[in-house]
Short mmCIF file of C-alpha atoms in Angstrom, two decimals:
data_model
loop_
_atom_site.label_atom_id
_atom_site.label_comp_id
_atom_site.label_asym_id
_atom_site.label_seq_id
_atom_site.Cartn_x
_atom_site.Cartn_y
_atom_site.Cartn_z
CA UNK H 689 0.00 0.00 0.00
CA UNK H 690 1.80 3.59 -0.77
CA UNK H 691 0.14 6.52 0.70
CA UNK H 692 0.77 9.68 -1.29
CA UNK H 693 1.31 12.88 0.47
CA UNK H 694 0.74 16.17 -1.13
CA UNK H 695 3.16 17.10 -2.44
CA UNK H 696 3.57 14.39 -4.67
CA UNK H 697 -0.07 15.03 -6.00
CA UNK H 698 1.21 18.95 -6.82
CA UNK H 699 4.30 16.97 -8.52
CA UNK H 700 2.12 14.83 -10.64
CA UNK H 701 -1.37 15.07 -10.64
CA UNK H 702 -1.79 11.53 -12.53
CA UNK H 703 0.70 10.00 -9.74
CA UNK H 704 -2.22 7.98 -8.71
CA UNK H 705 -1.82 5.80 -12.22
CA UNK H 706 1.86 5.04 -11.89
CA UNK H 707 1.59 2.22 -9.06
CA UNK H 708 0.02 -0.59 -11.18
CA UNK H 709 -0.95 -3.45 -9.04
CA UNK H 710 -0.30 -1.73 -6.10
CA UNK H 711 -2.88 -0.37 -3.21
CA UNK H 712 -2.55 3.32 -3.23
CA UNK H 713 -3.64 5.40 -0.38
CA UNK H 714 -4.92 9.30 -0.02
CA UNK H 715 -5.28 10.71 3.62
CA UNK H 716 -8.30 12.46 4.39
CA UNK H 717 -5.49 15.22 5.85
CA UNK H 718 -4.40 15.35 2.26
CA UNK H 719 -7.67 15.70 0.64
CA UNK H 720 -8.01 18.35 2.84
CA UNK H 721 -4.81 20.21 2.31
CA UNK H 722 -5.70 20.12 -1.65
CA UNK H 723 -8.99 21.67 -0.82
CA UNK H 724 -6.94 24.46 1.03
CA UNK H 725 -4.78 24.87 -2.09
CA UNK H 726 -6.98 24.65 -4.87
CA UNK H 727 -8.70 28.11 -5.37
CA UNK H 728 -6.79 30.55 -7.53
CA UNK H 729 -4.72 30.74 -10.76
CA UNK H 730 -1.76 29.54 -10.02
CA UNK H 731 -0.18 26.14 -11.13
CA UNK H 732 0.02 24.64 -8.11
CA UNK H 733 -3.70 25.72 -7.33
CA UNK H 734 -4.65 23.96 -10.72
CA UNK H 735 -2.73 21.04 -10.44
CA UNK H 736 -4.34 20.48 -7.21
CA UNK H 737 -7.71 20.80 -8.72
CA UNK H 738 -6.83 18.06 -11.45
CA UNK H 739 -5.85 15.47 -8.86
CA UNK H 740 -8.97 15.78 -7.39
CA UNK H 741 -11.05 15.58 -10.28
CA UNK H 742 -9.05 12.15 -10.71
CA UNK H 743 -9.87 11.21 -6.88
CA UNK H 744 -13.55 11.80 -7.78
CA UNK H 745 -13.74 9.95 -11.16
CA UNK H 746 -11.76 6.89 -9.51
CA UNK H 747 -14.26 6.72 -6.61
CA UNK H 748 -17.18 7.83 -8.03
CA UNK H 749 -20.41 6.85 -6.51
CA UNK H 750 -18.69 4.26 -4.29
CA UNK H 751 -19.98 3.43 -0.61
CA UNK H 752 -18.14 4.30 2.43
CA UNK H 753 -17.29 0.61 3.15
CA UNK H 754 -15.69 0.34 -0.22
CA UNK H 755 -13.94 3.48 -0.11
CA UNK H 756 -12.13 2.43 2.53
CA UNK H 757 -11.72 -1.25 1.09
CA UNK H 758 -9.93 0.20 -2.02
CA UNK H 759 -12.10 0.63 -5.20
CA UNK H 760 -10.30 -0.55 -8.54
CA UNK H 761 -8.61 1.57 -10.52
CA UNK H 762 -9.88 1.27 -14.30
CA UNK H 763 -7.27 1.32 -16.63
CA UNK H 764 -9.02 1.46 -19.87
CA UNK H 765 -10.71 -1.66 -22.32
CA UNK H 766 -12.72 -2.81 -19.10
CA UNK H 767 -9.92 -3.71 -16.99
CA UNK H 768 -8.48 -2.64 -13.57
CA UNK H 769 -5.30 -2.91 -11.75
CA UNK H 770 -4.55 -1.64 -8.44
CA UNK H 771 -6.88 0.30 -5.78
CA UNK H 772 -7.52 3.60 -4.69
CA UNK H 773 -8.65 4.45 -0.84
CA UNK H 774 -8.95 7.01 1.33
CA UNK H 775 -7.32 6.43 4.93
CA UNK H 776 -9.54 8.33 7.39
CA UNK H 777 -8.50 9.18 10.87
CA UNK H 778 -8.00 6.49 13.70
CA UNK H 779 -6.75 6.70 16.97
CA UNK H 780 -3.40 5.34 18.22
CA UNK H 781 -3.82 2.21 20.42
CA UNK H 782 -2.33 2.32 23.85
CA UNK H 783 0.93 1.90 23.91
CA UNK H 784 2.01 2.89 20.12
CA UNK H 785 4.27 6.27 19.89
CA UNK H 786 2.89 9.02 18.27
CA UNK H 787 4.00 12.52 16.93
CA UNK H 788 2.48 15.57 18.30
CA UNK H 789 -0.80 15.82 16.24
CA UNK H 790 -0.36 20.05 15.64
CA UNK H 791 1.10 19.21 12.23
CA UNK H 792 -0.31 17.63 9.07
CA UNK H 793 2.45 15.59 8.41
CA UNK H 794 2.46 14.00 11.97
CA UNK H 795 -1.02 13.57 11.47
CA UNK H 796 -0.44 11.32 8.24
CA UNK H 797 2.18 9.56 9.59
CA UNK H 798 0.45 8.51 13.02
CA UNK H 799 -2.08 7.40 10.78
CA UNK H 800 -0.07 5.14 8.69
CA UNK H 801 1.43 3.92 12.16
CA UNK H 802 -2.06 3.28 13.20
CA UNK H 803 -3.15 0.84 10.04
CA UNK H 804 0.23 -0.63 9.98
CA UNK H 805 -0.37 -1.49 13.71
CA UNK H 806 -4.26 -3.24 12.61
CA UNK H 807 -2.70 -4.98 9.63
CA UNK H 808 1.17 -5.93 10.17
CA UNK H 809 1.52 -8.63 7.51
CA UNK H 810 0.68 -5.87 4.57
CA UNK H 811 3.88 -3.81 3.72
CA UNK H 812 2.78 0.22 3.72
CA UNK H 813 5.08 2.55 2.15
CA UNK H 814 4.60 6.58 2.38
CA UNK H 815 5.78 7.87 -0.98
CA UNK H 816 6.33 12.04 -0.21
CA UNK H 817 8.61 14.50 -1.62
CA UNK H 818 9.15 16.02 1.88
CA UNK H 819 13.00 14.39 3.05
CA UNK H 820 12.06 15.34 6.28
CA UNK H 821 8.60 13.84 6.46
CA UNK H 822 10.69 10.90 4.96
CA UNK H 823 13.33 10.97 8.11
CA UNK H 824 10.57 11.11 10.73
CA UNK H 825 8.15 8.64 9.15
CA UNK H 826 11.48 6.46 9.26
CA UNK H 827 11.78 7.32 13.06
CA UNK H 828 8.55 5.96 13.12
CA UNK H 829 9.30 2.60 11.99
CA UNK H 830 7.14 3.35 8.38
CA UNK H 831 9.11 2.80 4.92
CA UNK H 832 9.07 6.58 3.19
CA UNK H 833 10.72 6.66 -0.36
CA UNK H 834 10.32 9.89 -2.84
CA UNK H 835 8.38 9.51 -6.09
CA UNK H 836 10.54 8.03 -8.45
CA UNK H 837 7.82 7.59 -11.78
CA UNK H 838 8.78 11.12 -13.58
CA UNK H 839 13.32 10.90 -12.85
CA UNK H 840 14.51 9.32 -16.22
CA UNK H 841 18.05 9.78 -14.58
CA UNK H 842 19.18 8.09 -11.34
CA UNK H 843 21.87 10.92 -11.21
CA UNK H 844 22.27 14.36 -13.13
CA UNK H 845 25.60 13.12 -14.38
CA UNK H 846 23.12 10.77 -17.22
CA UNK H 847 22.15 13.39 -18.67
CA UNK H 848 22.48 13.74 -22.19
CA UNK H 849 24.68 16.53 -23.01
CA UNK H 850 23.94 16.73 -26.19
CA UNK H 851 27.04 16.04 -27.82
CA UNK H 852 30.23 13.67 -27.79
CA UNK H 853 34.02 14.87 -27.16
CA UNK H 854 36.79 12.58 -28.43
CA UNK H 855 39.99 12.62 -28.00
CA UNK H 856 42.37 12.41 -30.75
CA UNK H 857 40.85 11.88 -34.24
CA UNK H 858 37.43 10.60 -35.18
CA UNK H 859 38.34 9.63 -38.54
CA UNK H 860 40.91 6.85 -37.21
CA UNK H 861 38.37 5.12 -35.31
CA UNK H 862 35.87 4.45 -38.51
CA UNK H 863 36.99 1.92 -40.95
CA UNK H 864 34.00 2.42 -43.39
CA UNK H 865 32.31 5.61 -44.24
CA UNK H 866 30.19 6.66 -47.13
CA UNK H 867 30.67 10.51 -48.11
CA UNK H 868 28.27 12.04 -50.38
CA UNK H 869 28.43 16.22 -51.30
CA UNK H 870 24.97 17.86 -51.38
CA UNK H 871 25.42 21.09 -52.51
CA UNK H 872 27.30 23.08 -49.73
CA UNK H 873 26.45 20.12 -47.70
CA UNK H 874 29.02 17.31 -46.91
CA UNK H 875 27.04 14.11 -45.51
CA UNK H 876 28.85 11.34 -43.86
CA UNK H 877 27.40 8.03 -43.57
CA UNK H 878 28.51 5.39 -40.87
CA UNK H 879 27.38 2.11 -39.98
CA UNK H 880 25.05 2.63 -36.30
CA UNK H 881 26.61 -0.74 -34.69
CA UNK H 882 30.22 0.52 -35.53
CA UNK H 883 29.46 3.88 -34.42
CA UNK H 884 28.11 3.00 -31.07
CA UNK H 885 29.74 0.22 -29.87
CA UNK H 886 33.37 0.96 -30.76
CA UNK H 887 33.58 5.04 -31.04
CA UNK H 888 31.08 6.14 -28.75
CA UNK H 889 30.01 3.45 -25.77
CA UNK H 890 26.50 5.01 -25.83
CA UNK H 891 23.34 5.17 -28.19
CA UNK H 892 23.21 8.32 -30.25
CA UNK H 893 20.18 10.39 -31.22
CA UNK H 894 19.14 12.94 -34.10
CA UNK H 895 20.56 16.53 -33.55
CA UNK H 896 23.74 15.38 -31.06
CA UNK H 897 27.02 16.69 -31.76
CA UNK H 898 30.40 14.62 -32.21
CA UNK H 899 33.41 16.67 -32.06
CA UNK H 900 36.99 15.97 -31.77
CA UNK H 901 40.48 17.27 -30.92
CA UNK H 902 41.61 17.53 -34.58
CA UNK H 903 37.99 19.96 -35.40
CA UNK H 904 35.98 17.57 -36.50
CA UNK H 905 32.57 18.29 -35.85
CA UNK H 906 29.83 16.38 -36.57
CA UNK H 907 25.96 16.71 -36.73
CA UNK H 908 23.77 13.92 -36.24
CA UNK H 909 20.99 14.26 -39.16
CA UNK H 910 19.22 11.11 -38.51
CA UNK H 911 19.51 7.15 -37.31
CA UNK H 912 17.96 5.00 -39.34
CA UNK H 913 17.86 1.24 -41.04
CA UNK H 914 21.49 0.62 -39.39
CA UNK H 915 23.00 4.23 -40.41
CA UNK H 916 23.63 7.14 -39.06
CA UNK H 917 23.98 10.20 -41.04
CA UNK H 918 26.09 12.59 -40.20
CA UNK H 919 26.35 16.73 -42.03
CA UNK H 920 29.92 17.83 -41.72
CA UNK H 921 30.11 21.67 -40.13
CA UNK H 922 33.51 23.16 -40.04
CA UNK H 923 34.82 24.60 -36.56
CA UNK H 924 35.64 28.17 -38.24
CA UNK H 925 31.77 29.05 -40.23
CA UNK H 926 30.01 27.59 -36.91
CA UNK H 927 32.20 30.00 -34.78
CA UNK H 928 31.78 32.86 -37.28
CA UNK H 929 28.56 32.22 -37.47
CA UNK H 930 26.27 35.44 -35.97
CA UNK H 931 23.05 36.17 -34.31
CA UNK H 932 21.85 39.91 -33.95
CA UNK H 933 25.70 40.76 -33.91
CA UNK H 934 26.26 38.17 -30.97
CA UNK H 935 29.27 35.32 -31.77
CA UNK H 936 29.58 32.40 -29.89
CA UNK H 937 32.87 32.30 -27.88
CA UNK H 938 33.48 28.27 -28.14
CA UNK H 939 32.45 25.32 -29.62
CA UNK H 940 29.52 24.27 -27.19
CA UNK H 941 28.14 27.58 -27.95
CA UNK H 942 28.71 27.60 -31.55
CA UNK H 943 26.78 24.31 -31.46
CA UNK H 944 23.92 25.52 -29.70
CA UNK H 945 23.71 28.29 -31.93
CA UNK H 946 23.46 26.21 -34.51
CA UNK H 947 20.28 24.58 -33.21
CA UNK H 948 18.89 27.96 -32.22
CA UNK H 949 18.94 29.33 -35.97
CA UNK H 950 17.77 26.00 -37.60
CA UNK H 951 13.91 26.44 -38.35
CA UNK H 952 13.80 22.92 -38.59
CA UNK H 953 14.20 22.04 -34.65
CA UNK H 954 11.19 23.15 -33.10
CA UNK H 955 12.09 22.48 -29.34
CA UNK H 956 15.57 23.35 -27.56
CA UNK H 957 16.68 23.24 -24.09
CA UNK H 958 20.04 24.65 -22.70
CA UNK H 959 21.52 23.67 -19.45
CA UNK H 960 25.15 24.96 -18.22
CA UNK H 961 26.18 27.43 -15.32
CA UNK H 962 25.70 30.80 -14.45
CA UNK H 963 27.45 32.53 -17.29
CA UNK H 964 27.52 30.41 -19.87
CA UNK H 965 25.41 32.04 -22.46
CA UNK H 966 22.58 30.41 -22.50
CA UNK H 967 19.57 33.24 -21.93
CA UNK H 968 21.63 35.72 -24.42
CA UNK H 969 22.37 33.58 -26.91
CA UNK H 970 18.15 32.27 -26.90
CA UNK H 971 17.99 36.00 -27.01
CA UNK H 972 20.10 37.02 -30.15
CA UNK H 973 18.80 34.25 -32.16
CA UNK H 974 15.27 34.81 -31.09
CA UNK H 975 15.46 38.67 -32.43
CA UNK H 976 17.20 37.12 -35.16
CA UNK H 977 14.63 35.14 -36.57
CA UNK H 978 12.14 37.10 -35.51
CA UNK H 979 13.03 40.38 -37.04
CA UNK H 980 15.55 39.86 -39.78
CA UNK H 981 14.17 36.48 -41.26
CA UNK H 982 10.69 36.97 -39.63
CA UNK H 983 10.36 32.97 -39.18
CA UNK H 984 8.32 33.80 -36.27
CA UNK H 985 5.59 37.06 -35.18
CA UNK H 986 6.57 37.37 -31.77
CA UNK H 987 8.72 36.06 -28.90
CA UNK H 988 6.94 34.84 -25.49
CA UNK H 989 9.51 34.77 -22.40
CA UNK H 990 8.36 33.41 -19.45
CA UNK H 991 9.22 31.53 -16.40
CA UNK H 992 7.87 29.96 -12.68
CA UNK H 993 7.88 32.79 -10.30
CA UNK H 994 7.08 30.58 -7.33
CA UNK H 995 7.37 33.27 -4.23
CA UNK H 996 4.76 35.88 -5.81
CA UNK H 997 2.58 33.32 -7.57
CA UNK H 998 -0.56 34.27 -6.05
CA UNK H 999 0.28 38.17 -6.08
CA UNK H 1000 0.83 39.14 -9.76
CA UNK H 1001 -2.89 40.36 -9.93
CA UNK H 1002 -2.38 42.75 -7.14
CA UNK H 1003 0.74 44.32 -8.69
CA UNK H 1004 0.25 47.32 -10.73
CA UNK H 1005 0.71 48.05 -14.10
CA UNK H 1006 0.61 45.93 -17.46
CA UNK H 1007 1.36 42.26 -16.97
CA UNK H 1008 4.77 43.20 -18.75
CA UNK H 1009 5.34 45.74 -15.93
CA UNK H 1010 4.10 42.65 -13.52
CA UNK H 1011 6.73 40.28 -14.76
CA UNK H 1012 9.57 42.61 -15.32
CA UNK H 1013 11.20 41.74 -12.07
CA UNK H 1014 11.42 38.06 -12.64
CA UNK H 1015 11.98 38.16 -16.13
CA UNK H 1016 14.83 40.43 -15.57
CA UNK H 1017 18.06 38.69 -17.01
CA UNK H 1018 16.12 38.92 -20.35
CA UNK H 1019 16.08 42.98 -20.31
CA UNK H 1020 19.61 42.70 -19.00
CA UNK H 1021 20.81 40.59 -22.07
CA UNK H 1022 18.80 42.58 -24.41
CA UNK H 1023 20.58 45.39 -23.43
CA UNK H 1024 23.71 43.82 -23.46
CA UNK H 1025 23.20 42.60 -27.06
CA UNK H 1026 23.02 46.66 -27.72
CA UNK H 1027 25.61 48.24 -25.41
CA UNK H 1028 27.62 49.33 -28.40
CA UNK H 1029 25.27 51.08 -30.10
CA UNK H 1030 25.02 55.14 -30.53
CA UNK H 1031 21.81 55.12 -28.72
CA UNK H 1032 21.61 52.17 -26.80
CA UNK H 1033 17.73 53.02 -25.55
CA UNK H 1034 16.26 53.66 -28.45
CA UNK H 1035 17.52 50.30 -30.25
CA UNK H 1036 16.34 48.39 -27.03
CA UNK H 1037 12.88 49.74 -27.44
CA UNK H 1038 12.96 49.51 -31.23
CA UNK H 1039 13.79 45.54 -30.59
CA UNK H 1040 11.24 44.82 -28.35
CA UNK H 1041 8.47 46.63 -30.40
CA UNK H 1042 9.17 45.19 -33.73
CA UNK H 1043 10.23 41.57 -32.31
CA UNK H 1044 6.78 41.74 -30.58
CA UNK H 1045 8.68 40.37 -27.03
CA UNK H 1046 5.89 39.69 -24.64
CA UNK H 1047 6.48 38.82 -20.97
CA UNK H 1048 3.98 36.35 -19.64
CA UNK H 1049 3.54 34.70 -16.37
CA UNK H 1050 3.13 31.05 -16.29
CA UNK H 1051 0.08 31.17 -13.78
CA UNK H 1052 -2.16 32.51 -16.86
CA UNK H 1053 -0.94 30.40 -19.91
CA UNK H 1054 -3.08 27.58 -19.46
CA UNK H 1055 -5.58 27.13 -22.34
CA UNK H 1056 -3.84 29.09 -24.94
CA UNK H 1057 -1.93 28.88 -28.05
CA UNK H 1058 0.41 30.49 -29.28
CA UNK H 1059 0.85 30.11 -33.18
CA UNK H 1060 4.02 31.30 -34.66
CA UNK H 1061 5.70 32.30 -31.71
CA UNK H 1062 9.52 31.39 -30.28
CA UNK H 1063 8.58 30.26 -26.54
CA UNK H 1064 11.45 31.59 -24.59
CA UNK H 1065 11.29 28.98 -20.92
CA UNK H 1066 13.53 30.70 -18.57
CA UNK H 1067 14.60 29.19 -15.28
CA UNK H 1068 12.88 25.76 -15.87
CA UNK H 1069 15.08 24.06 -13.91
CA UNK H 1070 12.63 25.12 -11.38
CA UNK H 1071 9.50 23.55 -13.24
CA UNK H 1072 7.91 20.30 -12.99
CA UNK H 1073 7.44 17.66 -15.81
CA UNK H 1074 3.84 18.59 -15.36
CA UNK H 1075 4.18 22.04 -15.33
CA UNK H 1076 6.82 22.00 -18.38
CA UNK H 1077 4.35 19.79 -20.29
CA UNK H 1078 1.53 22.43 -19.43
CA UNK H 1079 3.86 24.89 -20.99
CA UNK H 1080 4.86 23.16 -24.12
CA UNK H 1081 1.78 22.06 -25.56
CA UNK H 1082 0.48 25.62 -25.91
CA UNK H 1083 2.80 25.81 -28.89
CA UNK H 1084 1.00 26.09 -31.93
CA UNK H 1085 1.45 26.34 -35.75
CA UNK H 1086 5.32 27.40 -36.63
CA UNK H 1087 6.41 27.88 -32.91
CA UNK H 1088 9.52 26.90 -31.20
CA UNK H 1089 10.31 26.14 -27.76
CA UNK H 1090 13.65 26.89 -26.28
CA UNK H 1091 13.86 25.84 -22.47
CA UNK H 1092 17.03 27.30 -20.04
CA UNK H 1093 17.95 26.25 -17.18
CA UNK H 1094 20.99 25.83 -14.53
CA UNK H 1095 20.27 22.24 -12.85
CA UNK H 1096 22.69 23.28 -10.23
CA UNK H 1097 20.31 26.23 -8.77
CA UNK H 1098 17.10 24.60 -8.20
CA UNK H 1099 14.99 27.17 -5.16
CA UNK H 1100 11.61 25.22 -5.92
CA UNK H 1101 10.93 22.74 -2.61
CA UNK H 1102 10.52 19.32 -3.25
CA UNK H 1103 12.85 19.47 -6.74
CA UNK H 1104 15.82 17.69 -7.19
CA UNK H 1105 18.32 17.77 -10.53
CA UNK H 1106 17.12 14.62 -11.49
CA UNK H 1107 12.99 14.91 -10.77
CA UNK H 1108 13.43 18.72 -12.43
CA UNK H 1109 11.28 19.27 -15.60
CA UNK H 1110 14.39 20.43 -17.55
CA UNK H 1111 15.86 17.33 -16.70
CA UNK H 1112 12.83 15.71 -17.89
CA UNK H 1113 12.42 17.16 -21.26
CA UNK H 1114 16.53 17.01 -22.22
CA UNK H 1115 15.93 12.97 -21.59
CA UNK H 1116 12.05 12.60 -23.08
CA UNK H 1117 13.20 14.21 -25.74
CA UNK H 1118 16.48 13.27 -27.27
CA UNK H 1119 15.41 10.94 -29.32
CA UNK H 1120 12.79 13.48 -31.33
CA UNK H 1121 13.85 14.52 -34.53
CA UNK H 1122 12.86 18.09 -34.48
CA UNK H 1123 14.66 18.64 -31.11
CA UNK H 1124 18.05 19.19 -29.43
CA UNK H 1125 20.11 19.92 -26.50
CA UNK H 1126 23.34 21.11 -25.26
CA UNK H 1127 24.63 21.48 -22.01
CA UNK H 1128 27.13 24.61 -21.91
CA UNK H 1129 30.35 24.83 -20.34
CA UNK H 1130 31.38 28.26 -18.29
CA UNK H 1131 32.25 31.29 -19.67
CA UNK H 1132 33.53 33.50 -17.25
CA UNK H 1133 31.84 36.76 -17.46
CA UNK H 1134 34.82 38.46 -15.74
CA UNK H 1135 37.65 38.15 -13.54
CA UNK H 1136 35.31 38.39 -10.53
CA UNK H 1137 32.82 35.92 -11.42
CA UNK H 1138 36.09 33.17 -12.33
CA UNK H 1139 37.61 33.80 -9.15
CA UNK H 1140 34.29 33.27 -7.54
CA UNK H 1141 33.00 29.99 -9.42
CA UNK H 1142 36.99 28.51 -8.41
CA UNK H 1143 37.92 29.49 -4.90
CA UNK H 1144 33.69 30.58 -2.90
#
C-alpha cells in the first residue's frame, strides 16, 4: 500500500496511475490540504484541482465501506489494476508512539502507524517528496521513499549533453564511411553498430554533436535502417557564425547556436552554469529570426515565479510591468546585445516593439496557443514535468520552444536535478527529430565571477 502525500499530487497530478498493481492510499489530511490549495490561478492551485477531479472519477459513486476497502482503478478496455482508498482518521492504540498531532504531516504519519499497527503482515510505504517527512516517518518505523515515476536519470551526471568529445581523431576510429556532397552540404554516412559500440560506448540520437580534438565536428541528421547520417560543419563558419551581432565564444556555444537558428528544430533546451550564455544567446537568435528572417511574429519569455505566484494580480501596471522583475536577465541581455550602439535606448525599445517580445507569467498560460511564436522557458530548472508539459503544448502552428535552465540552482521545494522538468524534457526528448540539446560549459563573465565559481 503507498500513501501519497501532497506534495507528490502537486508533482504529478496523474501519480495515482503510476503504481500498477499496487494499493494506493490518499489521507483524508491530504484531501483536505488540496482543498486548502486549490482556489486561484496559479499552477500549483490547478494542479491540485486536477488530482482531485481524478480522486472523484476513480471513486465515483462508491460506498463508504468500499472506499475504505480500495475501489479498482480502471485502466481502460474494461480492466483494472490496483486500488484507490482514502485512509480516514483512527486513533493510536495504547501503547504505540505518536508525533504531536499540531502538524499535518504527523497527522499522516500517526495514521499510517495506526493501520500498519491493525494490519502488520501488509507492507505500507509513504511515498512524499518532503525528506524530512521521509526521516521522521522512518523514526517511526514506516518505509518513506520519494516519487521516483517522472526521474529518467538516477543521477544528473546521465544526462544527455547533447554532444560527444573525443579525443584524438574521429576519422581513425571508422573503418567504413560513405561521403556524399549535397550542394554546400558534406554528408557522412557510418554504420550505427560501428558507431556506437566501438567510437562512442553510448546510443546516439538525431541533432547530437560529435566533435573531436583535430575539429571535426559532426551533426547527427538522422539514425535510421542501421545508419547514421552525419552533415559535416567546419569549426571556423560555426564560430563565425552570428546572431543579432552576438558570436559564440566556443564550440559548445557555436553548437547551440546552430540549433537555435535552424527552423527545422522546433524544441531546444540549454543547461550549463551561471554565465555560460545560454539566456543571451536564446535571445540574439530569437530577435534574429524574428526580425531579420521573420520565421516567427513574436517572442513569449516566461518563467515559474514561485514566491509571488498568487500576487501578480495585485501588482500594478501591465502584466509586462508585472513580470519585469522576474523576467529580468532577459532585459539585462537585451541590453547587453546593444551596449555598443550610438543610442543604446532607443535600439532596445525599437527591438522589443518590432520583435513583438511579450512577458507572460506562467500562472495565466493555461488554455492558450500560441501560433508562430519562439517560446522563450527561462529558469525551468525550477518547473515540474507537469508544469513544463503544461507549458509546451500551448505551442501552436510554426512555434519553437527553447527551455534554459541551470540544474545546479534549483529554489523550488521538493525538486531535485534529477525529478526537475528540464531534466525531464533534455531525456524525453532526445530521441525526437525536431529537437536538441546542449549542455554549456562556463564562460567566465569576468575576472570576478572566475575567481568566484573557483575558490567561494
Amino acid at each position: 500500500m503507498y500513501v501519497l502525500d501532497t506534495n507528490v499530487l502537486i508533482h504529478d497530478p496523474n501519480s495515482l496511475l503510476s503504481f500498477e498493481e499496487h494499493g494506493v492510499v490518499v489521507p483524508m489530511t491530504v484531501l483536505e490540504e488540496l482543498d486548502r490549495l486549490k482556489s486561484g490561478k496559479s499552477h500549483i492551485a490547478a494542479d491540485c484541482r486536477a488530482a482531485i477531479r481524478l480522486i472523484d472519477q476513480i471513486l465515483g459513486p462508491a460506498l463508504p465501506e468500499q472506499v475504505d476497502a480500495g475501489v479498482p482503478i480502471p485502466r481502460g478496455q474494461d480492466s483494472t489494476l490496483g486500488t484507490l482508498s482514502v485512509l480516514m482518521p483512527r486513533p493510536l492504540a495504547e501503547g504505540e508512539g505518536a508525533l504531536p498531532e499540531h502538524l499535518n504531516d504527523n497527522r499522516i504519519i500517526n495514521d499510517i502507524v495506526s493501520m500498519k499497527s491493525r494490519d502488520p503482515l501488509r507492507r505500507y510505504v509513504l511515498v512524499t517528496k518532503d525528506i524530512n517527512m521521509r526521516l521522521k516517518a522512518r523514526a517511526c518505523g514506516i518505509e518513506a521513499e520519494d516519487y521516483h515515476n517522472d526521474q529518467l536519470v538516477s543521477d544528473i551526471r546521465q544526462l544527455s549533453r547533447g554532444y560527444f568529445e573525443l579525443s584524438g581523431s574521429f576519422w581513425d576510429r571508422i573503418s567504413n564511411v560513405e561521403t556524399e556532397q549535397r550542394g554546400p552540404e558534406t554528408l557522412h554516412r557510418i554504420s550505427h553498430g560501428l558507431l556506437v559500440s566501438e567510437v562512442l560506448g553510448e546510443e546516439i540520437y538525431p541533432n547530437q554533436f560529435i566533435i573531436d580534438e583535430e575539429g571535426f565536428v559532426g551533426r547527427v541528421l538522422s539514425v535510421e535502417q542501421g545508419v547514421v547520417t552525419l552533415r559535416h560543419l567546419p569549426p571556423e563558419s560555426l564560430l563565425e557564425q552570428q546572431a543579432w551581432g552576438l558570436k559564440p565564444m566556443n564550440i559548445h556555444q557555436a553548437i547551440a547556436l546552430n540549433l537555435l537558428l535552424d527552423p527545422d528544430v522546433h524544441l531546444v533546451t540549454l543547461t550549463g552554469a551561471a554565465g555560460s550564455g545560454k539566456t543571451i544567446l536564446a535571445l540574439a537568435a530569437a530577435i534574429e529570426m524574428t526580425i531579420e528572417h521573420r520565421r516567427y511574429n513574436k517572442i513569449i519569455a516566461t518563467r515559474s515565479t514561485p514566491p509571488l505566484a498568487e500576487e501578480h494580480g495585485f501588482l500594478p501596471g501591465t502584466e509586462e510591468e508585472k513580470m519585469d522583475p522576474w523576467l529580468g536577465a532577459i532585459n539585462d541581455n537585451i541590453e547587453a546585445l546593444h551596449l555598443n550602439d550610438e543610442n543604446p535606448s532607443g535600439s532596445i525599445n525599437y527591438v522589443k516593439e518590432r520583435a513583438n517580445i511579450q512577458f507572460k507569467a506562467l500562472n495565466y498560460i493555461r488554455g492558450r496557443s500560441f501560433q508562430k511564436s519562439l517560446i522563450l522557458i527561462d529558469e525551468s530548472q525550477n518547473l515540474t514535468p507537469h508544469q513544463m508539459k503544461a507549458i509546451v503544448t500551448r505551442a501552436g502552428e510554426g512555434s519553437k520552444v527553447v527551455c534554459l535552465g541551470n540544474l545546479s540552482q534549483i529554489d523550488t521545494p521538493y525538486l531535485s536535478p534529477t525529478s526537475s522538468g528540464l531534466t525531464y524534457m533534455t531525456e524525453r526528448f532526445k530521441g525526437f527529430a525536431f529537437g536538441g540539446s546542449v549542455q554549456l560549459n562556463g564562460v567566465p563573465r569576468s575576472l570576478l565571477a572566475e575567481y568566484a565559481e573557483t575558490h567561494l
